Amino acid sequence: MPVFISTLDDGFDAAFNALLSAKREEAADVDAAVAAIIEDVRTRGDAALIELTERFDRLRLTPETLAFTPEEIDAQCARVGAQERAALELAAERIRAYHERQMPGDERWRDATGAELGWRWTAVGAAGLYVPGGLASYPSSVLMNAIPAKVAGVERLVVACPTPGGAVNPLVLLAARLSGVDVVYRIGGAQAIAALAYGTQTISAVDKITGPGNAYVAAAKRRVFGRVGIDMIAGPSEILVIADRENDPDWIALDLLAQAEHDESAQSILITDDADFGRSVMRAVDARLDTLERRAIASASWRDHGAVIVVRDMDEAVALSDRIAPEHLELCVADPDALAARIRHAGAIFLGRWTPEAIGDYVGGPNHVLPTARSARFSSGLSVMDFLKRTTIARMTPGALAAIGPAAECLAGSESLQAHGLSVRARLDHLNDEGTA
Amino acid sequence: MPVFISTLDDGFDAAFNALLSAKREEAADVDAAVAAIIEDVRTRGDAALIELTERFDRLRLTPETLAFTPEEIDAQCARVGAQERAALELAAERIRAYHERQMPGDERWRDATGAELGWRWTAVGAAGLYVPGGLASYPSSVLMNAIPAKVAGVERLVVACPTPGGAVNPLVLLAARLSGVDVVYRIGGAQAIAALAYGTQTISAVDKITGPGNAYVAAAKRRVFGRVGIDMIAGPSEILVIADRENDPDWIALDLLAQAEHDESAQSILITDDADFGRSVMRAVDARLDTLERRAIASASWRDHGAVIVVRDMDEAVALSDRIAPEHLELCVADPDALAARIRHAGAIFLGRWTPEAIGDYVGGPNHVLPTARSARFSSGLSVMDFLKRTTIARMTPGALAAIGPAAECLAGSESLQAHGLSVRARLDHLNDEGTA
């Protein structure tokens, strides 16, 4: 049974803390296996990659067939129906338009001492995007990872996507093509991450790896972090819906179930200021659950992690929401902007009754790769910034150095870093000599 | 002996690759010890923290003396001399002015469908800054970490700084005060990181932990990552100086030695298009080395990791620089802007002969916490962005949902996420019913 609690209950704090701290996913201990796989690919390159792909994906590759040929991609893309193609194109266009606005600007200015300061942004040279095979092979994730990289200006963007037993998802290939991906490799698991991080005879190493994956992929990303950049390690997905009684319980139930159907570890929480409305939503969830193809998954998620929380007023809702720091936050209330203005921690906010979270998964425009497990307290969703880095710029003039150099020399002395001070002093002495010459 | 190689040499590629891949630091294997310390603090809180501080720092604390009192900080600050205080104030003011320009703006717009989209930035609620004790206790690092946090709007900013045997660095406390730090705790090591991440009876947990530390601190930060945000795990510091023959060899030598004196794992590299100039710099380094207080450290760094690389022309210098992706890059040439424009990967660039890197360590304005070990290929130095997170915003109208909802429904179907599609469909059906009513 999902939790049904009210802030009026005596045991509310304990129940809410239990909900917050419940572990929804046990990390499988695959670290030793992953370390061995990475070392193998690092040492033996293509040969190891091909052997591991045969073992794990039951697929025999050669260095020549590691990547799809453009003709193979053409053929797969041609299999996609017109409606799906149009939907994918609309999504790509809207995601691109949103992310183009994220491009930060360079800055350069001169301060009162005459020193020139600033920074500039450059793109990561090469990025690798991991796309799971099988059930969780989502074309929408390809768009959400690849388009920000391309908008940022990444020159070489490759995809690694396993094709277990040779099974290919044509929509994934079409999404890769629409996003401007350069090469798609038929590899997966920790061996794919190793190949992207260290390179093989056939595959060039990249600088940054993003994209979701199973426990092996996650462990491999953690291990290669530092050698390359990685995005976040995502936990199970979650939604918090804050809704007043004016909503259709069925709409809210479907929004909760859209999260629950992802996997058994997903979490859906409703906060409402009306207990009767809360109960109506619970009934609506039950009614819809039976009709879903993924009812086994959605039922388990709702039963084990679902919650309806009744609050006295929306002030309480705001406070609880910030403690949850949800990945997705729907505000189904009359004035969602007023409520949103008071929320501090959320990955993405969906405003009003007409904005089901599923819009954000596909065609809204904002990224659907978002911080989970309360990490919205300190981190953000994927963006073009993940594929850019900033170089700071400083240029002293003799006058600027004369103005601020002595302070640097003084502080270097305090830190017992004598050569630091001398590197400033040598230049200042030269200025003084010139001045007195 | 430092490496002296030329791109004209037969073995250049091998020698350069060896330089790039040389491991300068062995990570101590402290992970098991750190895991035990974290678990102890997590379980027993203050009691564990106090015991561990007595063991490692030879200092007996109580819950009441974990933090410095304002009066204790006053007394320590009063010990700082006028010149050092003025230098620290100038540094703080310049760092603040630079970082204030980094504050990103919120965005909100309406697209052609009527959908409202955008994002907004909010500050991390609470941040903890680690400051090492002993030799590497740098007041400049306090400014560089704390000021961006305060500029970002972090409400609660605390410092953890061990005081081994009770030894206090008054400049660290003054830097904390000038930066707006709220509380300074007399704790260090993995136990301090655990206390900041999980909280104790006396210390409230923070959301983000930044700042340098030894192997124990680094391992602890890796372990608590996910529970809280962390900054990068910094490796040994490094500089690349690109200089033509028009420089004073002594100035360049001092710039190289300012890096080398940090620690034996630091690395200083000179690239020049004039072999004779390169040899002059090597002689100047040797001459200066004997005069340095830290000559043992600087000599070891220069001997084991130093390098002078002679190139045919500055085109080669640019290409090699991007392969090094240096933390600090000095361009001591006639037209440093032209050269900088062609560089893609560097943490910070120092333009021209009058900008020794040491200026950037203290008073330049840009942050001195920068990506090491070639990670400038994919990451940036510390900034206000590290203390902010972005929440994306989407608001559909009925018209916007009618325009783009069907595409979302279609893609949800492709991904076998039925409830996703239904959450959109229920709303679309309602619109259709209204339209036909």
XYZ file of N, CA and C in Angstrom, chain A residues 69-70 129 261 269 294 310 333:
24
model
N 27.456 1.239 -40.561
C 27.817 2.032 -41.739
C 26.692 3.035 -41.994
N 26.974 4.124 -42.698
C 25.912 5.073 -43.038
C 24.762 4.375 -43.778
N 28.119 9.174 -26.097
C 26.795 9.067 -25.484
C 26.439 7.601 -25.369
N 5.476 3.706 -13.924
C 5.670 2.658 -14.925
C 7.126 2.547 -15.400
N 4.793 10.822 -5.710
C 4.233 11.391 -4.486
C 3.239 12.489 -4.850
N 2.113 -2.090 -18.399
C 3.200 -2.261 -17.433
C 2.658 -2.288 -16.011
N -1.225 14.717 2.875
C -2.226 15.767 3.014
C -1.655 16.869 3.916
N -2.148 23.736 -9.603
C -2.901 24.653 -8.741
C -3.306 25.856 -9.574
